[in-house]
PDB file of C-alpha atoms in Angstrom:
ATOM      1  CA  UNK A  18     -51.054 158.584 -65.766  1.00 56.00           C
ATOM      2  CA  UNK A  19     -53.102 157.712 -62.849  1.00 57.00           C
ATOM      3  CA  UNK A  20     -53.562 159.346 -59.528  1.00 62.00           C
ATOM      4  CA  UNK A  21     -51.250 157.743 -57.771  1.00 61.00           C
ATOM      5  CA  UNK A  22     -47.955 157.874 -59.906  1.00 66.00           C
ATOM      6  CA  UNK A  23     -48.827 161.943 -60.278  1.00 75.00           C
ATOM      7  CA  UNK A  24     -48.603 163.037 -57.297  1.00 86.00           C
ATOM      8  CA  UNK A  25     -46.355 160.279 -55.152  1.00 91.00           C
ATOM      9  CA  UNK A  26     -43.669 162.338 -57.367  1.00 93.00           C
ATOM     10  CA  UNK A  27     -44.400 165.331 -55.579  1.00 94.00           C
ATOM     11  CA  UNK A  28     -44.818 163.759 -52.018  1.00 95.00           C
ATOM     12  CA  UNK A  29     -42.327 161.724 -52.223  1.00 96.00           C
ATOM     13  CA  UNK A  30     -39.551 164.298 -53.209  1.00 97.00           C
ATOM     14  CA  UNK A  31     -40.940 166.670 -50.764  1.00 96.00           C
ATOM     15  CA  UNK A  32     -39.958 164.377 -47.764  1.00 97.00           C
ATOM     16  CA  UNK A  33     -36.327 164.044 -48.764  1.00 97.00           C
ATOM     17  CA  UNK A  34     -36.200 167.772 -48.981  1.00 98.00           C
ATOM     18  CA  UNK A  35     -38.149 168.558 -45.947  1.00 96.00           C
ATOM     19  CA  UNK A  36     -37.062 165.387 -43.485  1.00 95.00           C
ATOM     20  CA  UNK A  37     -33.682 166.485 -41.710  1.00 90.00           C
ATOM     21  CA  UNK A  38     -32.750 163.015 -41.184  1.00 92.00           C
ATOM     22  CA  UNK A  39     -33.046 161.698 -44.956  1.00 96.00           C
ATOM     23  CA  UNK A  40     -31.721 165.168 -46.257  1.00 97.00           C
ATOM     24  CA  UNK A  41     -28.040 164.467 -45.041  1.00 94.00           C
ATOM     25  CA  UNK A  42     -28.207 161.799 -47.701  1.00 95.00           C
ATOM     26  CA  UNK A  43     -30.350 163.308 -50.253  1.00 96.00           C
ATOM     27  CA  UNK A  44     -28.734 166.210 -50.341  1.00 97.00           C
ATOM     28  CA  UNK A  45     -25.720 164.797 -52.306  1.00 97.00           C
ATOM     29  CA  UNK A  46     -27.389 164.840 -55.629  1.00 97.00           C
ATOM     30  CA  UNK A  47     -28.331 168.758 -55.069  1.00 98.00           C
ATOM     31  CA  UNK A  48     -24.120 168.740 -54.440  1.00 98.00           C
ATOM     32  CA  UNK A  49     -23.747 167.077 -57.946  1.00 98.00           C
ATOM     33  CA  UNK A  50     -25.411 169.245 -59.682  1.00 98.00           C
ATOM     34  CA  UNK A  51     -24.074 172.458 -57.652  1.00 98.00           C
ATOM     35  CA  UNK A  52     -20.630 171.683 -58.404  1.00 98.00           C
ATOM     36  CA  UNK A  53     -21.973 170.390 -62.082  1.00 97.00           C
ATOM     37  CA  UNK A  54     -23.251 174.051 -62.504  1.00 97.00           C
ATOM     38  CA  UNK A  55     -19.888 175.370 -61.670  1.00 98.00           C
ATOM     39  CA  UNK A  56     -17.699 173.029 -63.726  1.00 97.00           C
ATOM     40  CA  UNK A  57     -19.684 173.792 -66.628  1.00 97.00           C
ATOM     41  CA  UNK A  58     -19.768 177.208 -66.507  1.00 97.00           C
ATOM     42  CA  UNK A  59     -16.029 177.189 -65.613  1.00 96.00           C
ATOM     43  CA  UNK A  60     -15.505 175.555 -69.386  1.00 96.00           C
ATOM     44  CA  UNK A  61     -17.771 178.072 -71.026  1.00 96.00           C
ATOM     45  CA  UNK A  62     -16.155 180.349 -70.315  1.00 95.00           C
ATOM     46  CA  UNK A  63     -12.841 179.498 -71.006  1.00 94.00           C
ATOM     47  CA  UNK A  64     -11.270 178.473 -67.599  1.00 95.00           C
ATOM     48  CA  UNK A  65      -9.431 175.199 -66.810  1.00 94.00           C
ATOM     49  CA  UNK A  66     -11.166 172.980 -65.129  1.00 95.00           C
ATOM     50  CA  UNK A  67      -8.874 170.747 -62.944  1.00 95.00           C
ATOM     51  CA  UNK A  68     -11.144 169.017 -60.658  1.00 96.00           C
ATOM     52  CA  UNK A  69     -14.304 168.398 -58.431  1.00 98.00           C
ATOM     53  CA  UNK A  70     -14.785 167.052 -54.920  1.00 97.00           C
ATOM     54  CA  UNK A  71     -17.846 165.642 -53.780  1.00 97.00           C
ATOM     55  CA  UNK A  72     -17.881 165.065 -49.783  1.00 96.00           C
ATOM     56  CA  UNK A  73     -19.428 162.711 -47.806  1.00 95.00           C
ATOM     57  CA  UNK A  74     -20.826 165.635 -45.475  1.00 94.00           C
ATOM     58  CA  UNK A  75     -22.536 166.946 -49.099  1.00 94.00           C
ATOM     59  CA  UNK A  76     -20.419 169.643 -49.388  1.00 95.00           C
ATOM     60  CA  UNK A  77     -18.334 169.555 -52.400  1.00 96.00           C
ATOM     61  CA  UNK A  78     -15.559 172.046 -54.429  1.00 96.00           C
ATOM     62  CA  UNK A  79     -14.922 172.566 -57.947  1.00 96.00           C
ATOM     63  CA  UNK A  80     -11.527 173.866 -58.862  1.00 95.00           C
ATOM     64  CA  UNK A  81     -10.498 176.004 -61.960  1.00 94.00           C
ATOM     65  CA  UNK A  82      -7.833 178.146 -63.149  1.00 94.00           C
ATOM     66  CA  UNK A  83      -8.257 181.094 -64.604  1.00 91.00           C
ATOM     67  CA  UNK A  84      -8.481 185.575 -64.260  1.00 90.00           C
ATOM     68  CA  UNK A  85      -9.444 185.326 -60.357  1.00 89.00           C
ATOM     69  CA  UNK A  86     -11.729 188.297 -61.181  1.00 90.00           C
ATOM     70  CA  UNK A  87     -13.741 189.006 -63.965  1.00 94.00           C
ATOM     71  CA  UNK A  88     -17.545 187.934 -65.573  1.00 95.00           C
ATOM     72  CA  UNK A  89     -16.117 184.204 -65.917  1.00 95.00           C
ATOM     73  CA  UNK A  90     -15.653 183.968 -62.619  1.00 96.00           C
ATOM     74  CA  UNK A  91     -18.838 185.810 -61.429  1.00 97.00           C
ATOM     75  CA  UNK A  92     -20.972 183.625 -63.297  1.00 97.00           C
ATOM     76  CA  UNK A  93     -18.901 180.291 -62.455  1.00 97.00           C
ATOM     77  CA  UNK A  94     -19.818 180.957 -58.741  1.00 97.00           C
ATOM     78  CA  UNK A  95     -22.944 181.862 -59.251  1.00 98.00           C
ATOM     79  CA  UNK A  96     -24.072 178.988 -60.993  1.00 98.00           C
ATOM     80  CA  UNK A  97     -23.934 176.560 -58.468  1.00 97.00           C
ATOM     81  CA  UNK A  98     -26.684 177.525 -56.451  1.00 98.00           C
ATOM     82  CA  UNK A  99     -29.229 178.054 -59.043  1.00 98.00           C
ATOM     83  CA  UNK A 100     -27.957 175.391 -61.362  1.00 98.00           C
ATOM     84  CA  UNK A 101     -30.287 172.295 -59.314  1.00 98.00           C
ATOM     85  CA  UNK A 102     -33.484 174.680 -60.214  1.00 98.00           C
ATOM     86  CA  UNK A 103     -32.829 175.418 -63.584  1.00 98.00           C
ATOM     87  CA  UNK A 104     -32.077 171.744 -64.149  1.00 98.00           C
ATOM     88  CA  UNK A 105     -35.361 171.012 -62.233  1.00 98.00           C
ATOM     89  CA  UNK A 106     -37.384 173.663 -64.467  1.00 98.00           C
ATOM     90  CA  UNK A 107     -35.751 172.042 -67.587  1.00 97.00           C
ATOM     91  CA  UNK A 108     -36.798 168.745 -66.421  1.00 97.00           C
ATOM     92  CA  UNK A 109     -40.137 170.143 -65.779  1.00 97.00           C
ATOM     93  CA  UNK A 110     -40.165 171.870 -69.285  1.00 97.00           C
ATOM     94  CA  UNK A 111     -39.214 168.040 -70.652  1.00 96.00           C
ATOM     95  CA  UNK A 112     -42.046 166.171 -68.621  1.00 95.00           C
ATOM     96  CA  UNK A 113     -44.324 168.172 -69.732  1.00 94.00           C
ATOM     97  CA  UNK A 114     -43.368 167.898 -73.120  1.00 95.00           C
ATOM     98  CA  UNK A 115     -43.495 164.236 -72.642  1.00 93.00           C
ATOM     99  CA  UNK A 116     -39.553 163.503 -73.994  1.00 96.00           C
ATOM    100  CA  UNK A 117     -38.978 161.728 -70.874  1.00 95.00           C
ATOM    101  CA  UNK A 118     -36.599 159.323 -72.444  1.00 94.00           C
ATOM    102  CA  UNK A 119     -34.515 162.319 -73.335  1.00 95.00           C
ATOM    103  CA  UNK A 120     -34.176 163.667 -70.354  1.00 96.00           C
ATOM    104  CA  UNK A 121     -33.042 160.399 -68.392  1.00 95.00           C
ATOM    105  CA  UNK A 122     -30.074 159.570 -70.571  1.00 96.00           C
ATOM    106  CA  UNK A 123     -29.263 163.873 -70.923  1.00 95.00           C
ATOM    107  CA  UNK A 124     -28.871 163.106 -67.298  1.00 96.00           C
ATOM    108  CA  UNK A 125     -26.586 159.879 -67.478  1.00 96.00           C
ATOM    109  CA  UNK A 126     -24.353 161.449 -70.405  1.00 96.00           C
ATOM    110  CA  UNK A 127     -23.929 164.951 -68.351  1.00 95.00           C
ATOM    111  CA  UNK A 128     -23.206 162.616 -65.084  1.00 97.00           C
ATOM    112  CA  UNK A 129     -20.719 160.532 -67.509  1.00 96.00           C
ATOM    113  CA  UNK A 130     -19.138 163.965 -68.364  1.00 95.00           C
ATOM    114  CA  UNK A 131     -18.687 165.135 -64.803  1.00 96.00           C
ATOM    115  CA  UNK A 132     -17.605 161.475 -63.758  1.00 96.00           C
ATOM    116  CA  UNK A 133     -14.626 162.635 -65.626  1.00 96.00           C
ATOM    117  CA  UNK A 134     -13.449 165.207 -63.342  1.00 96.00           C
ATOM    118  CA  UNK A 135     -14.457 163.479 -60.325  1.00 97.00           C
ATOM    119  CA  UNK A 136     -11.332 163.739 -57.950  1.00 96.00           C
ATOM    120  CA  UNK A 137     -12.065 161.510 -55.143  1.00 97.00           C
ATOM    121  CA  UNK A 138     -13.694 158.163 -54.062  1.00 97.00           C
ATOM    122  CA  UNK A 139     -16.649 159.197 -52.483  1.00 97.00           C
ATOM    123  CA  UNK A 140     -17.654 161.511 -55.417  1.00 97.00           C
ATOM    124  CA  UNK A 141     -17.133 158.975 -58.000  1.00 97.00           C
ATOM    125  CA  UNK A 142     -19.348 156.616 -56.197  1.00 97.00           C
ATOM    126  CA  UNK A 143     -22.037 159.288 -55.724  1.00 97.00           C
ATOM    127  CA  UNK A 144     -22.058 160.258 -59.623  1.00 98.00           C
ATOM    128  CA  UNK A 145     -21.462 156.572 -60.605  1.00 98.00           C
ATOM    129  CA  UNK A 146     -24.649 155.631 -58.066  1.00 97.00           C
ATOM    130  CA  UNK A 147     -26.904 158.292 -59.501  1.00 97.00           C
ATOM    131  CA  UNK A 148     -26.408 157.629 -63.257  1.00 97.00           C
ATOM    132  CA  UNK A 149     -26.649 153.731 -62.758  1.00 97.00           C
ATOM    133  CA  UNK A 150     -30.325 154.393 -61.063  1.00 97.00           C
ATOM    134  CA  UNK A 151     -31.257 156.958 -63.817  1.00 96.00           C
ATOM    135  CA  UNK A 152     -29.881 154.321 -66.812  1.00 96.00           C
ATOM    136  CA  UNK A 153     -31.582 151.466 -64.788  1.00 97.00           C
ATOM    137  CA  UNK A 154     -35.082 153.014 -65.262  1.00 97.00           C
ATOM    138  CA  UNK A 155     -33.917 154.290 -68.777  1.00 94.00           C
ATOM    139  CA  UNK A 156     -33.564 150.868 -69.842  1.00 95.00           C
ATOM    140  CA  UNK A 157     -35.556 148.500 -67.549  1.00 95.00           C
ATOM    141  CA  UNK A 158     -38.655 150.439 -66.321  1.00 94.00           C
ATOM    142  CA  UNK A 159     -41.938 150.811 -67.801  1.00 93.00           C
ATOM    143  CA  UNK A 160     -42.771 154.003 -69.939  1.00 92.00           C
ATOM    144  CA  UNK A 161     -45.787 154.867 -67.093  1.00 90.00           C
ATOM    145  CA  UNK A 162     -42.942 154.405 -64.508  1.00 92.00           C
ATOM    146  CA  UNK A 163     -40.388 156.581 -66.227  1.00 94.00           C
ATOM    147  CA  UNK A 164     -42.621 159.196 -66.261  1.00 93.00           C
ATOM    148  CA  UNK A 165     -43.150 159.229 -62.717  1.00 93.00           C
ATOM    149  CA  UNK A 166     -39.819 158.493 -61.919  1.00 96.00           C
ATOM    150  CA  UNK A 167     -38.965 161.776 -64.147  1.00 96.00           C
ATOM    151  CA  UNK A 168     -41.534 163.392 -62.435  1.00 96.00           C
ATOM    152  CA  UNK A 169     -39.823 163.050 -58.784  1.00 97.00           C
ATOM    153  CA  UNK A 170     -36.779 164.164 -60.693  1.00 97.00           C
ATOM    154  CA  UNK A 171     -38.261 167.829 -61.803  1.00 97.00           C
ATOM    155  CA  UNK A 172     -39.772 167.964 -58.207  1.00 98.00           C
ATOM    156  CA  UNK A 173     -36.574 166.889 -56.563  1.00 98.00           C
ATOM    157  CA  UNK A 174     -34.515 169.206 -58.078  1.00 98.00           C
ATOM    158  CA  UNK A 175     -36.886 172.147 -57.620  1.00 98.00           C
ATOM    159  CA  UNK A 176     -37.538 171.583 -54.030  1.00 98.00           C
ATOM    160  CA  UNK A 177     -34.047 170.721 -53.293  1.00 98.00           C
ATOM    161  CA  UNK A 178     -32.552 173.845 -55.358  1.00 98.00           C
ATOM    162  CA  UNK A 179     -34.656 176.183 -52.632  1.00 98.00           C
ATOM    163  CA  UNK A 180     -33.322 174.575 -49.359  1.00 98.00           C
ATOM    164  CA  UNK A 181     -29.615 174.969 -49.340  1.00 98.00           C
ATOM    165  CA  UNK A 182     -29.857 178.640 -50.531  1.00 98.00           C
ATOM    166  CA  UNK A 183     -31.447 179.312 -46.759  1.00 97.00           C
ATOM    167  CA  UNK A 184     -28.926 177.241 -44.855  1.00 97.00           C
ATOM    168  CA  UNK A 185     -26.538 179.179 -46.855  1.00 97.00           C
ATOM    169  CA  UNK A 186     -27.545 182.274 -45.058  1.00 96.00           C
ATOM    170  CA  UNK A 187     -28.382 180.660 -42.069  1.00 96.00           C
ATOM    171  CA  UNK A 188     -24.436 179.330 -41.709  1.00 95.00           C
ATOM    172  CA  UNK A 189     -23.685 182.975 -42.648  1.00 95.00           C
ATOM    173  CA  UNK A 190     -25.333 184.685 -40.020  1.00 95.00           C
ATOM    174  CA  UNK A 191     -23.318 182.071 -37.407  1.00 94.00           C
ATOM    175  CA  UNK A 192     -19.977 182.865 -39.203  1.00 92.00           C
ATOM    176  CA  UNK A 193     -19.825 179.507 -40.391  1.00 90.00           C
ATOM    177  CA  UNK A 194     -19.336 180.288 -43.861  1.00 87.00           C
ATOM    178  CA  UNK A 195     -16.561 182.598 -44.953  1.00 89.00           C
ATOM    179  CA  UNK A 196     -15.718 181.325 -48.107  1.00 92.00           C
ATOM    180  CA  UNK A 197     -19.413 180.786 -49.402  1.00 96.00           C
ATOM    181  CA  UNK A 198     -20.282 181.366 -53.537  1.00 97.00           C
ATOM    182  CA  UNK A 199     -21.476 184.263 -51.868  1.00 97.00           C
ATOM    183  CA  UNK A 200     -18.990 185.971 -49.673  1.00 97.00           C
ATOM    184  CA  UNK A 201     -16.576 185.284 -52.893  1.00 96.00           C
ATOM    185  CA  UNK A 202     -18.540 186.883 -54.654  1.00 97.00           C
ATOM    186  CA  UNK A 203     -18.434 189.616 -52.530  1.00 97.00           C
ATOM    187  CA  UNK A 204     -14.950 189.911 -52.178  1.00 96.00           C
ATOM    188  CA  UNK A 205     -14.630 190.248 -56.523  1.00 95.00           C
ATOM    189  CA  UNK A 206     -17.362 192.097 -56.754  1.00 96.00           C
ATOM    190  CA  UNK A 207     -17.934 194.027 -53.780  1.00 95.00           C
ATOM    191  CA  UNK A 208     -21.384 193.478 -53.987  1.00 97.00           C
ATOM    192  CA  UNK A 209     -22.800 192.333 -50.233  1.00 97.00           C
ATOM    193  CA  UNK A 210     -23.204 188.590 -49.918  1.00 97.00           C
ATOM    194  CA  UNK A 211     -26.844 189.192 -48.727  1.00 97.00           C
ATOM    195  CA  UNK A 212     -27.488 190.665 -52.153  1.00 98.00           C
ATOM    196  CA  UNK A 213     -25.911 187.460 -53.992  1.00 98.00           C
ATOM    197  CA  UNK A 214     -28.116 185.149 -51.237  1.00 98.00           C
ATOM    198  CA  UNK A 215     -31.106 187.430 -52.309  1.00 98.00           C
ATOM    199  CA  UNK A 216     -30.507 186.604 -55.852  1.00 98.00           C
ATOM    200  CA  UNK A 217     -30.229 182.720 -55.168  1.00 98.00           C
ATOM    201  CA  UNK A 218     -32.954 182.890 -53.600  1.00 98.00           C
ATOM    202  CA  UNK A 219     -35.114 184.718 -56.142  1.00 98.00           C
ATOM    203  CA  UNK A 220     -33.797 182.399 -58.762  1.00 98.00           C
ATOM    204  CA  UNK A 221     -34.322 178.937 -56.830  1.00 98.00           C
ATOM    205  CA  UNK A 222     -37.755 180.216 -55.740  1.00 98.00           C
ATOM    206  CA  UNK A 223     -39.033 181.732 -59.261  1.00 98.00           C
ATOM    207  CA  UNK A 224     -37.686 178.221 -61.114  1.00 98.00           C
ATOM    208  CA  UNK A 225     -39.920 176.723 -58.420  1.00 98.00           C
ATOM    209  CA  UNK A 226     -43.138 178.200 -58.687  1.00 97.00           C
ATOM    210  CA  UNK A 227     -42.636 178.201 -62.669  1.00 97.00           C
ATOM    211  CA  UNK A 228     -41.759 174.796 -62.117  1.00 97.00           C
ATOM    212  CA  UNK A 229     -44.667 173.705 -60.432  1.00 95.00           C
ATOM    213  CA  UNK A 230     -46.801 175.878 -62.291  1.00 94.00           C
ATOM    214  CA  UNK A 231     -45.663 173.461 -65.154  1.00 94.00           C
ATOM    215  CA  UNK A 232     -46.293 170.002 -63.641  1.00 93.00           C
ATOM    216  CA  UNK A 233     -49.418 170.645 -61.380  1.00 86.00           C
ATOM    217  CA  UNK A 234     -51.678 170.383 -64.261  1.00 68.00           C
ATOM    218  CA  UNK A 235     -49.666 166.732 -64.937  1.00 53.00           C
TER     219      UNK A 235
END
């Protein structure tokens, strides 16, 4: 792999995190795999999934049926803000493992699974948008180009796992966020909220710096 296509990856992914303007858009595919996290914990644990919304203003909801307290539930809301990192340190884990194939069409059969539950238009043409690009270079790109196109993926999701867990907090301190993963969580487990940011954070950070631990030698 040359220079160039190992660390453009890196740079590139960086800017959608890090620009404001281009991470109103971006942003959605952290959403996907949020409310991913939470459907799929939701069925491993035995509750009924009945539906997810993504929205155009990236937030999204995943609703289930089920004990409204319990572990099941815990861990249901807790996945969705570490899920993007530990699906960015598994892509990591992947690339470096060079089973890049793999990991594009895992991607574009878990997509095809959640496409299932999709429950309005805007998220089925945000799921439907994202697996067509990861099939397209699947398919039709070059095996030096999937890898650095899997590359921006690992980065992507491991930058982009870190920067909604602070404007979490940061719509918490305004009171802008009362029915947060984390203030639920509060309210089942009476655990503070801070505590369940803390542990976002910790997560979203450590998958990072594993992350990158993994791919900076790439």
């Amino acid at each position: 792999m040359s220079t160039l296509t190992q660390w453009a990856p890196a740079v590139l992914a960086l800017v959608l995190v890090a620009s404001p303007g281009i991470w109103r858009f971006s942003r959605n595919t952290i959403t996907i795999a949020h409310e991913g996290g939470h459907a799929l914990v939701a069925l491993l644990t035995g509750r009924r999934l009945e539906g997810i919304k993504l929205n155009a203003d990236t937030s999204g909801v995943t609703v289930s049926r089920g004990r409204p307290t319990g572990l099941a539930v815990v861990l249901m809301y807790v996945a969705g803000y570490v899920t993007p990192s530990l699906l960015g340190l598994g892509a990591a884990a992947l690339v470096t493992a060079e089973q890049v194939r793999p990991l594009l069409w895992a991607t574009v059969v878990l997509l095809a699974g959640m496409l299932i539950m999709i429950r309005n238009l805007f998220g089925v043409l945000s799921v439907v948008l994202t697996g067509a690009v990861m099939f397209a270079v699947s398919w039709y790109a070059t095996a030096e180009w999937q890898a650095a196109f899997a590359l921006f993926v690992a980065w992507f999701l491991l930058l982009g796992g870190v920067r909604p867990v602070g404007e979490l907090q940061s719509r918490r301190l305004r009171g802008r966020a009362p029915h947060s993963d984390a203030d639920q969580l509060a309210r089942i487990t009476r655990v503070p909220g801070l505590l369940w940011v803390l542990l976002f954070a910790v997560v979203t950070i450590g998958a990072l710096l594993l992350g990158g631990r993994m791919l900076l030698p790439l």
